mmCIF file of N, CA and C in Angstrom:
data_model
loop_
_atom_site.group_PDB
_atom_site.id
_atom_site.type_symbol
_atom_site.label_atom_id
_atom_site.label_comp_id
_atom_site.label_asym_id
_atom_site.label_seq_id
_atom_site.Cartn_x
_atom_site.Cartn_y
_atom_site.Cartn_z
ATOM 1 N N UNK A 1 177.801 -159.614 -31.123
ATOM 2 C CA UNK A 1 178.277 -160.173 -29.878
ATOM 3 C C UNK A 1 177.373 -159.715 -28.738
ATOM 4 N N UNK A 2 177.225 -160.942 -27.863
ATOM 5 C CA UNK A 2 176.227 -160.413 -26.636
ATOM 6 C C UNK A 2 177.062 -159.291 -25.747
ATOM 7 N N UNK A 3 176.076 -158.234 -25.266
ATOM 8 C CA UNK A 3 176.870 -156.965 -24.116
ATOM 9 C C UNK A 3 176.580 -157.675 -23.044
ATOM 10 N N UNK A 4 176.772 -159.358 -22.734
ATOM 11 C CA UNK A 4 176.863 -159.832 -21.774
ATOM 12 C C UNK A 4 178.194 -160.174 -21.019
ATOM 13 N N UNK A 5 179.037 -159.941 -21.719
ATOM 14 C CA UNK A 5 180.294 -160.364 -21.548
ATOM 15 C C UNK A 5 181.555 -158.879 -21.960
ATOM 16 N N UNK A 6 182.220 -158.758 -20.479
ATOM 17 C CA UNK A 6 182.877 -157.730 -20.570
ATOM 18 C C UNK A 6 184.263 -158.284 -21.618
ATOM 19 N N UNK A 7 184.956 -157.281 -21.766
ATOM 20 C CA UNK A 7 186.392 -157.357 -22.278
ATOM 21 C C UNK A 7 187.183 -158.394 -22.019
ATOM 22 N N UNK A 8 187.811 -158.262 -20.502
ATOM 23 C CA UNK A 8 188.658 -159.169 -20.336
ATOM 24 C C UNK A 8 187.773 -160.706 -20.045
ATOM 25 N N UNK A 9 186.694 -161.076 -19.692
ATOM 26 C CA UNK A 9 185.999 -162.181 -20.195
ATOM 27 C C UNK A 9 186.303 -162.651 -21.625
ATOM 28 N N UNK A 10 186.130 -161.708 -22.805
ATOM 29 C CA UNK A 10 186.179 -162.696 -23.975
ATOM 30 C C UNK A 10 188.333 -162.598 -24.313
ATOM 31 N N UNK A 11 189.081 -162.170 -23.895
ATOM 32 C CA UNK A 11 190.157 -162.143 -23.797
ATOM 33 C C UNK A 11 191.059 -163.236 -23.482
ATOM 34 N N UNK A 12 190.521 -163.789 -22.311
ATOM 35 C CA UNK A 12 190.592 -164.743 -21.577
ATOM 36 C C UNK A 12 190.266 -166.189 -22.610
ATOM 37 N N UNK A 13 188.721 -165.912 -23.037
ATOM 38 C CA UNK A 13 188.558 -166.852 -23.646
ATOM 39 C C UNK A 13 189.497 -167.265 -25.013
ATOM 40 N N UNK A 14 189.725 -166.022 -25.542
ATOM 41 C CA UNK A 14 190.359 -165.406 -26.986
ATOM 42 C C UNK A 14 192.215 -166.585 -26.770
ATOM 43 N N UNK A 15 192.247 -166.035 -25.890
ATOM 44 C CA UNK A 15 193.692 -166.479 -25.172
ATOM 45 C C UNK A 15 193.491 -168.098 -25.060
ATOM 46 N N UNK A 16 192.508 -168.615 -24.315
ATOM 47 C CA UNK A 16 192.716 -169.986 -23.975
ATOM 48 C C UNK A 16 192.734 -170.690 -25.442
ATOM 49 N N UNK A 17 191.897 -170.113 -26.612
ATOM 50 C CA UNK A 17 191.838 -170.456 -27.650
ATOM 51 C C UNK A 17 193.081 -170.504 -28.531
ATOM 52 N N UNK A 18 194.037 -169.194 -28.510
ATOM 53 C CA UNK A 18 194.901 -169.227 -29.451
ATOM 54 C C UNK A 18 196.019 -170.064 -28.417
ATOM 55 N N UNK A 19 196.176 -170.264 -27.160
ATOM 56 C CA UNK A 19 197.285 -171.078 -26.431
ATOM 57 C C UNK A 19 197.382 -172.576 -26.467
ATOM 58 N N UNK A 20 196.103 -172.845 -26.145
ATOM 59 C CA UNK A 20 195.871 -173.982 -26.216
ATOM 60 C C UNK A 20 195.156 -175.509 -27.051
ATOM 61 N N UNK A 21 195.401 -176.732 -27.311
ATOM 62 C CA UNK A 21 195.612 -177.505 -28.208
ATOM 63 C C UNK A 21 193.670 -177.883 -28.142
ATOM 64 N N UNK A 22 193.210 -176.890 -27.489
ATOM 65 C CA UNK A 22 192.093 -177.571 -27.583
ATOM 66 C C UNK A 22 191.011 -176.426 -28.447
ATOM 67 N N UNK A 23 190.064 -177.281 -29.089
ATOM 68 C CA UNK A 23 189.083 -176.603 -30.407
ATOM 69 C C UNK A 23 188.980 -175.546 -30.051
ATOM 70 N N UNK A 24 188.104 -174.704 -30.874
ATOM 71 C CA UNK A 24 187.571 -173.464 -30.479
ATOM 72 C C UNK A 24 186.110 -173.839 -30.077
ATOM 73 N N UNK A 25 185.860 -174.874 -30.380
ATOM 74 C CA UNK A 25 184.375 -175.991 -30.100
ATOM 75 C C UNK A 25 184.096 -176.181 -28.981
ATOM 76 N N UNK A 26 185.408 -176.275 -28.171
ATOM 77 C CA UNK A 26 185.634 -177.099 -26.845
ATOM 78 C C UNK A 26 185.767 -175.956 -25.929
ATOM 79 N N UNK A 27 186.309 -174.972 -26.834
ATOM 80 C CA UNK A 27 186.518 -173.885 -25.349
ATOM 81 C C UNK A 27 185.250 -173.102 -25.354
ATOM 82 N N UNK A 28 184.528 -173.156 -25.925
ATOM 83 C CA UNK A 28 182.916 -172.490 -26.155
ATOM 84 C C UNK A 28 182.350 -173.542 -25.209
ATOM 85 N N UNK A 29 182.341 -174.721 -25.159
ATOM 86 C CA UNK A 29 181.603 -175.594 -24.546
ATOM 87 C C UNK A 29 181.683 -175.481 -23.118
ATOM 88 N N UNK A 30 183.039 -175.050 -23.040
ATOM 89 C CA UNK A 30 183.726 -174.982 -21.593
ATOM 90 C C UNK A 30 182.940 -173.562 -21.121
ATOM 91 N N UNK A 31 182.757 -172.668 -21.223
ATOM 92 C CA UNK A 31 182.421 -171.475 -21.006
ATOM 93 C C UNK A 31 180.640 -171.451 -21.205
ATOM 94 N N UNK A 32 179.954 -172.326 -22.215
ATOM 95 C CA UNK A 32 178.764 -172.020 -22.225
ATOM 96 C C UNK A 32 178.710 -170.818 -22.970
ATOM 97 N N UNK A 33 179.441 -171.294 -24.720
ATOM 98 C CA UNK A 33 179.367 -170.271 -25.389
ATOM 99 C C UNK A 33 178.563 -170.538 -26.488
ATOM 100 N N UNK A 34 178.202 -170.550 -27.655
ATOM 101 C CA UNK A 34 178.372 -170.213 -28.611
ATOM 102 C C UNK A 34 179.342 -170.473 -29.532
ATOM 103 N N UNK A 35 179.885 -171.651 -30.083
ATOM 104 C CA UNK A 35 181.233 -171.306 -30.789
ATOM 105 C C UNK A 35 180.991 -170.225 -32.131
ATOM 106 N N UNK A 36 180.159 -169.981 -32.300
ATOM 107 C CA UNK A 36 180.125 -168.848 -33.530
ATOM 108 C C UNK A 36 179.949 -167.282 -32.838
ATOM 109 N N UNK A 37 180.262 -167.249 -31.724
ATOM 110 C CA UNK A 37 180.521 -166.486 -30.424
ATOM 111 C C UNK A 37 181.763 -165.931 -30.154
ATOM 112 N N UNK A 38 182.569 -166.901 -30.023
ATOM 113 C CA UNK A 38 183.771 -167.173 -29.992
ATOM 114 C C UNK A 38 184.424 -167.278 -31.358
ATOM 115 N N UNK A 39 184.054 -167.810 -31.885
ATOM 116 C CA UNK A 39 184.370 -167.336 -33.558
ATOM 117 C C UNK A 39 184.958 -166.069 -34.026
ATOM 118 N N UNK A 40 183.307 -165.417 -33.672
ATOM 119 C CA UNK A 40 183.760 -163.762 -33.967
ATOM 120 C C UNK A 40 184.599 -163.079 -32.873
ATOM 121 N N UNK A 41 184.412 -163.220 -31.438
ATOM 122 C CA UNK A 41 185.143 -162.633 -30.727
ATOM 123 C C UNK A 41 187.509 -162.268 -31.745
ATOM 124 N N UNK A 42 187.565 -163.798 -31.721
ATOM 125 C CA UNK A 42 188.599 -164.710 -32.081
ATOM 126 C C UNK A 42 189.081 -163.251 -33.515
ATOM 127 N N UNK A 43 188.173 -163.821 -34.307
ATOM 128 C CA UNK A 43 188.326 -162.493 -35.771
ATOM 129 C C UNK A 43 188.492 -161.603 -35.182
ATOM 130 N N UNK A 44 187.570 -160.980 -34.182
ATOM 131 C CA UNK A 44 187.682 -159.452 -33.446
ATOM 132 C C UNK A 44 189.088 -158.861 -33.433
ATOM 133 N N UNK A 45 189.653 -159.677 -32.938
ATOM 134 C CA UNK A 45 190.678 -160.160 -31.516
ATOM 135 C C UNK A 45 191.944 -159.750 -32.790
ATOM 136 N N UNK A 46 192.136 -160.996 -33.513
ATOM 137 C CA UNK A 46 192.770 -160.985 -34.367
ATOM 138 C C UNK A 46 193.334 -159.749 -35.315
ATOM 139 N N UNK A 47 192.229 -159.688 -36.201
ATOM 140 C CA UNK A 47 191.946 -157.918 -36.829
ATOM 141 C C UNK A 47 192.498 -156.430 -36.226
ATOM 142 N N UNK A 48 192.058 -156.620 -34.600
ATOM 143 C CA UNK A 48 192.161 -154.998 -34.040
ATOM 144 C C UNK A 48 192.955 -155.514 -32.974
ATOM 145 N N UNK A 49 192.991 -156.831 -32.345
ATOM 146 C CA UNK A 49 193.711 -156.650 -30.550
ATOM 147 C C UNK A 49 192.317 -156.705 -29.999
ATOM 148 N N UNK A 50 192.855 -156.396 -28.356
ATOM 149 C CA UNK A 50 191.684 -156.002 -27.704
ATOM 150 C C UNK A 50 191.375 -155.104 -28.171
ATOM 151 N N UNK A 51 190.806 -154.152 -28.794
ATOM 152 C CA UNK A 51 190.090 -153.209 -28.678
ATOM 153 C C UNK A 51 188.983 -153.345 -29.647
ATOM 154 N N UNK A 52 189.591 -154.818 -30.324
ATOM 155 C CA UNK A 52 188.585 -155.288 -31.176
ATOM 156 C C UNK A 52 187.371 -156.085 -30.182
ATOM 157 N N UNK A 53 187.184 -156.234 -28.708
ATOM 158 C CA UNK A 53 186.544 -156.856 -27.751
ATOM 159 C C UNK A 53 186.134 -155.938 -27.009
ATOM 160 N N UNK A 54 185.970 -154.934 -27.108
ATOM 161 C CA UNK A 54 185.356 -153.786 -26.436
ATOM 162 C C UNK A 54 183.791 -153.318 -27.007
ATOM 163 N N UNK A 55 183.673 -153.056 -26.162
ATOM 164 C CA UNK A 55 182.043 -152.519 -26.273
ATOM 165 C C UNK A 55 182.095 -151.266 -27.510
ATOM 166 N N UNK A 56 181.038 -151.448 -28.927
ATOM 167 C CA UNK A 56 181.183 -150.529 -29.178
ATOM 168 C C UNK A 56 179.947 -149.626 -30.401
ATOM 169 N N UNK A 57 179.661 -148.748 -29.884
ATOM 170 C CA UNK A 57 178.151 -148.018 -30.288
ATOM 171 C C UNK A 57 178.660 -147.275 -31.628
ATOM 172 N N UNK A 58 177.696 -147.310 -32.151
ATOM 173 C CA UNK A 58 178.790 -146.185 -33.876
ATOM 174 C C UNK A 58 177.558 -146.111 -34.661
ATOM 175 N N UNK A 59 177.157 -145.104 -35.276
ATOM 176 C CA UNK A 59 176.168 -144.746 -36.229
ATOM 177 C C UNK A 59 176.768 -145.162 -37.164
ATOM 178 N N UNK A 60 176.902 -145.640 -38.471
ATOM 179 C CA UNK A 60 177.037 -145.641 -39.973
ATOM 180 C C UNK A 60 176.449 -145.062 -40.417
ATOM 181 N N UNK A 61 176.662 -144.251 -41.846
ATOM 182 C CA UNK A 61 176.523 -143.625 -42.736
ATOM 183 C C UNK A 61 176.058 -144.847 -44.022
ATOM 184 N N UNK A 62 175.156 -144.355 -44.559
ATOM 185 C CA UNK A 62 174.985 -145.046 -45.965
ATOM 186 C C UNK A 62 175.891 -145.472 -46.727
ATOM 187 N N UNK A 63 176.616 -144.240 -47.072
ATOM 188 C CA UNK A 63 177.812 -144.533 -47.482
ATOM 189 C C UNK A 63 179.091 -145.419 -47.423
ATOM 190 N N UNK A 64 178.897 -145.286 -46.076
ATOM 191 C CA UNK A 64 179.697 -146.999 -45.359
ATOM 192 C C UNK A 64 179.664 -147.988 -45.108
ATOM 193 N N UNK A 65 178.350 -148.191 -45.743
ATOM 194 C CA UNK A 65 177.584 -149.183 -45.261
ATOM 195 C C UNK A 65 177.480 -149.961 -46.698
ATOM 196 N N UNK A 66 177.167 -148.640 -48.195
ATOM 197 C CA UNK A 66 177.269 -149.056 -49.709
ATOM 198 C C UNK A 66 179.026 -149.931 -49.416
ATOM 199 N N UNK A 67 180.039 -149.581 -48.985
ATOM 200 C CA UNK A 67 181.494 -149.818 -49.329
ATOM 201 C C UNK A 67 181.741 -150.700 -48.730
ATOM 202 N N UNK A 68 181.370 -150.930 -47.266
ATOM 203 C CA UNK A 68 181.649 -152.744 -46.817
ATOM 204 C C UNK A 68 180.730 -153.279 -47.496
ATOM 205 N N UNK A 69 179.275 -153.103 -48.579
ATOM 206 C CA UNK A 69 178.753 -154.011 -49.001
ATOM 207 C C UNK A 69 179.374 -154.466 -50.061
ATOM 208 N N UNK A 70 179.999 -153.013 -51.108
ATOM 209 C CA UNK A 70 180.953 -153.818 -52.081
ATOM 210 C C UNK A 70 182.231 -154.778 -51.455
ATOM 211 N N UNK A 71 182.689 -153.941 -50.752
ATOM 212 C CA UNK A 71 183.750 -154.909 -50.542
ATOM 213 C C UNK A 71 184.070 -156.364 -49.958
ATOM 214 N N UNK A 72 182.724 -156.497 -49.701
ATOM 215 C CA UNK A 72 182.434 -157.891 -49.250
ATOM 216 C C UNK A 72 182.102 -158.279 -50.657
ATOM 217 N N UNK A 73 181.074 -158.333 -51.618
ATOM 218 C CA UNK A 73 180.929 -158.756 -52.843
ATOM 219 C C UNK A 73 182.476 -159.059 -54.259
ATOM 220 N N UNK A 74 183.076 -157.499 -53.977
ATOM 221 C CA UNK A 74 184.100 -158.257 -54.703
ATOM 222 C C UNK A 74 185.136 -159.279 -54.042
ATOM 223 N N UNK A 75 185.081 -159.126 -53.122
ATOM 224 C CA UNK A 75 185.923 -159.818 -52.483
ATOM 225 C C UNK A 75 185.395 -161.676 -52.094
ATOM 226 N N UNK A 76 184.339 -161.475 -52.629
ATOM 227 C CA UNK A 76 184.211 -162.968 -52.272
ATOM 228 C C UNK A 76 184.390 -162.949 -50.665
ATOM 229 N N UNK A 77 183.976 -162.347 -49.842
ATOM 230 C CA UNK A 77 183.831 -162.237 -48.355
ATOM 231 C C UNK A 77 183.323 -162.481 -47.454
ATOM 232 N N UNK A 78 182.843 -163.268 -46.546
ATOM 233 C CA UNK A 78 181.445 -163.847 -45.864
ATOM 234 C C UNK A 78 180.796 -162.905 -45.068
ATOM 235 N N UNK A 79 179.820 -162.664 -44.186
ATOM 236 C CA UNK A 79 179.326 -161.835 -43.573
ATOM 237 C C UNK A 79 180.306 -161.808 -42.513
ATOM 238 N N UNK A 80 180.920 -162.669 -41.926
ATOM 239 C CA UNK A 80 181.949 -162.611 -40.654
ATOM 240 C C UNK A 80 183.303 -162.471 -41.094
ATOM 241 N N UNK A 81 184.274 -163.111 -42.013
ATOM 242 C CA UNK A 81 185.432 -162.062 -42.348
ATOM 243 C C UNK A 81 185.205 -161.068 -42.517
ATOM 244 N N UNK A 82 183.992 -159.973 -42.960
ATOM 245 C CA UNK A 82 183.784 -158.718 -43.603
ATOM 246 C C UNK A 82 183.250 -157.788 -42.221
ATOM 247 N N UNK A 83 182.445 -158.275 -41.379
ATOM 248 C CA UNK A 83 182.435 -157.890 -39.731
ATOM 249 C C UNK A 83 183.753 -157.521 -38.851
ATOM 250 N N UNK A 84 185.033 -158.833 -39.320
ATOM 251 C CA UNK A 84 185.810 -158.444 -38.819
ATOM 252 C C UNK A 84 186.746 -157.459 -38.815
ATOM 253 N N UNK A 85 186.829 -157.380 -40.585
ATOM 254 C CA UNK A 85 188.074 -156.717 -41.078
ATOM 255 C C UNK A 85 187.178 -154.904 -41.158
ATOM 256 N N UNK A 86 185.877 -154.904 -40.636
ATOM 257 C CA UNK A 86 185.435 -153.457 -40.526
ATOM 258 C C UNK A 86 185.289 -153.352 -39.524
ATOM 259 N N UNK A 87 185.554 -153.903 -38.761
ATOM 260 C CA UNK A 87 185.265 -153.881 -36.930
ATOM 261 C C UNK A 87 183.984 -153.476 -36.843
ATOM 262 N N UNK A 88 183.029 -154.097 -37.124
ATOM 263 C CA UNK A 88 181.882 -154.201 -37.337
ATOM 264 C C UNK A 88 181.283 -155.203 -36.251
ATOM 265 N N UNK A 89 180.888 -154.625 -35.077
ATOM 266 C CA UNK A 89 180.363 -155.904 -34.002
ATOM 267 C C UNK A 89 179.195 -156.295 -33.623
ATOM 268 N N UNK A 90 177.985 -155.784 -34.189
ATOM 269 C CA UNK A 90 177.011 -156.462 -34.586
ATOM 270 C C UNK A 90 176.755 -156.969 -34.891
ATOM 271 N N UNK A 91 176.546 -158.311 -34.748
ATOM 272 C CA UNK A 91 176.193 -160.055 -36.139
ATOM 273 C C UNK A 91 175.409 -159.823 -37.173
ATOM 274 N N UNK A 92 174.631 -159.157 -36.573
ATOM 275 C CA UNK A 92 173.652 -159.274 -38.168
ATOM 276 C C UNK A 92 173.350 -158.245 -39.013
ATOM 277 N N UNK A 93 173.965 -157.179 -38.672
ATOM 278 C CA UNK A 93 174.079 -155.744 -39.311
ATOM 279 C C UNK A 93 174.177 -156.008 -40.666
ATOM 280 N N UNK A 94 175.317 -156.496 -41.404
ATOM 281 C CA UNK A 94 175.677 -156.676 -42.538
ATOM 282 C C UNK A 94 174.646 -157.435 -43.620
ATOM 283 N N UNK A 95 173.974 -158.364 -43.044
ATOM 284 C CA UNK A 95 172.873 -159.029 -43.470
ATOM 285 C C UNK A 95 172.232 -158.101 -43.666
ATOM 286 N N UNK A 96 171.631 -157.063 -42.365
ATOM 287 C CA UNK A 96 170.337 -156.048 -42.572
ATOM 288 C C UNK A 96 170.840 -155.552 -44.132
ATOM 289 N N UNK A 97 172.064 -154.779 -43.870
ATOM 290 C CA UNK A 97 172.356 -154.014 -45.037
ATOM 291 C C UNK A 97 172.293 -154.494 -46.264
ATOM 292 N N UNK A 98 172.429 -155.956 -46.199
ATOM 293 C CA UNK A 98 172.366 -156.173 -47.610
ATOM 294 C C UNK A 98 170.755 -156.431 -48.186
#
């Protein structure tokens, strides 16, 4: 996720998305997003709450990094359910790792 956009910015967006009858396509469009932006925010959101939309810096360990890789593999998991459900907010981290 871009560190262009504070908290209650993607909240807002997170919100107009789960309230209202319109895409998640449309509310990216509206904002000048990204819907795969909003995508992940949305998983974030979902998974943790806000705190899944917060800014957030974290070293990994190898080790943690071997265990979301299995657990994305057995699980039949995509790189973005498996981002979400580790609160993992880097896009492409998981890729690197693999």
């Amino acid at each position: 996720m871009s560190n262009r956009y504070d908290e209650w910015f993607k909240l807002r967006v997170v919100q107009q998305c789960l309230r209202e009858e319109t895409s998640l396509r449309e509310v990216a469009r509206q904002h000048c997003l990204d819907a795969s932006t909003v995508r992940q925010w949305l998983d974030n959101y979902r998974q943790h709450g806000v705190t899944g939309l917060r800014k957030k810096y974290t070293h990994r360990s190898a080790a943690f990094k071997l265990a979301v890789l299995e657990r994305m593999w057995r699980d039949g998991l995509s790189h973005r359910q498996t981002a979400a459900l580790f609160d993992i907010r880097e896009r492409r981290a998981i890729g690197r790792w693999e």
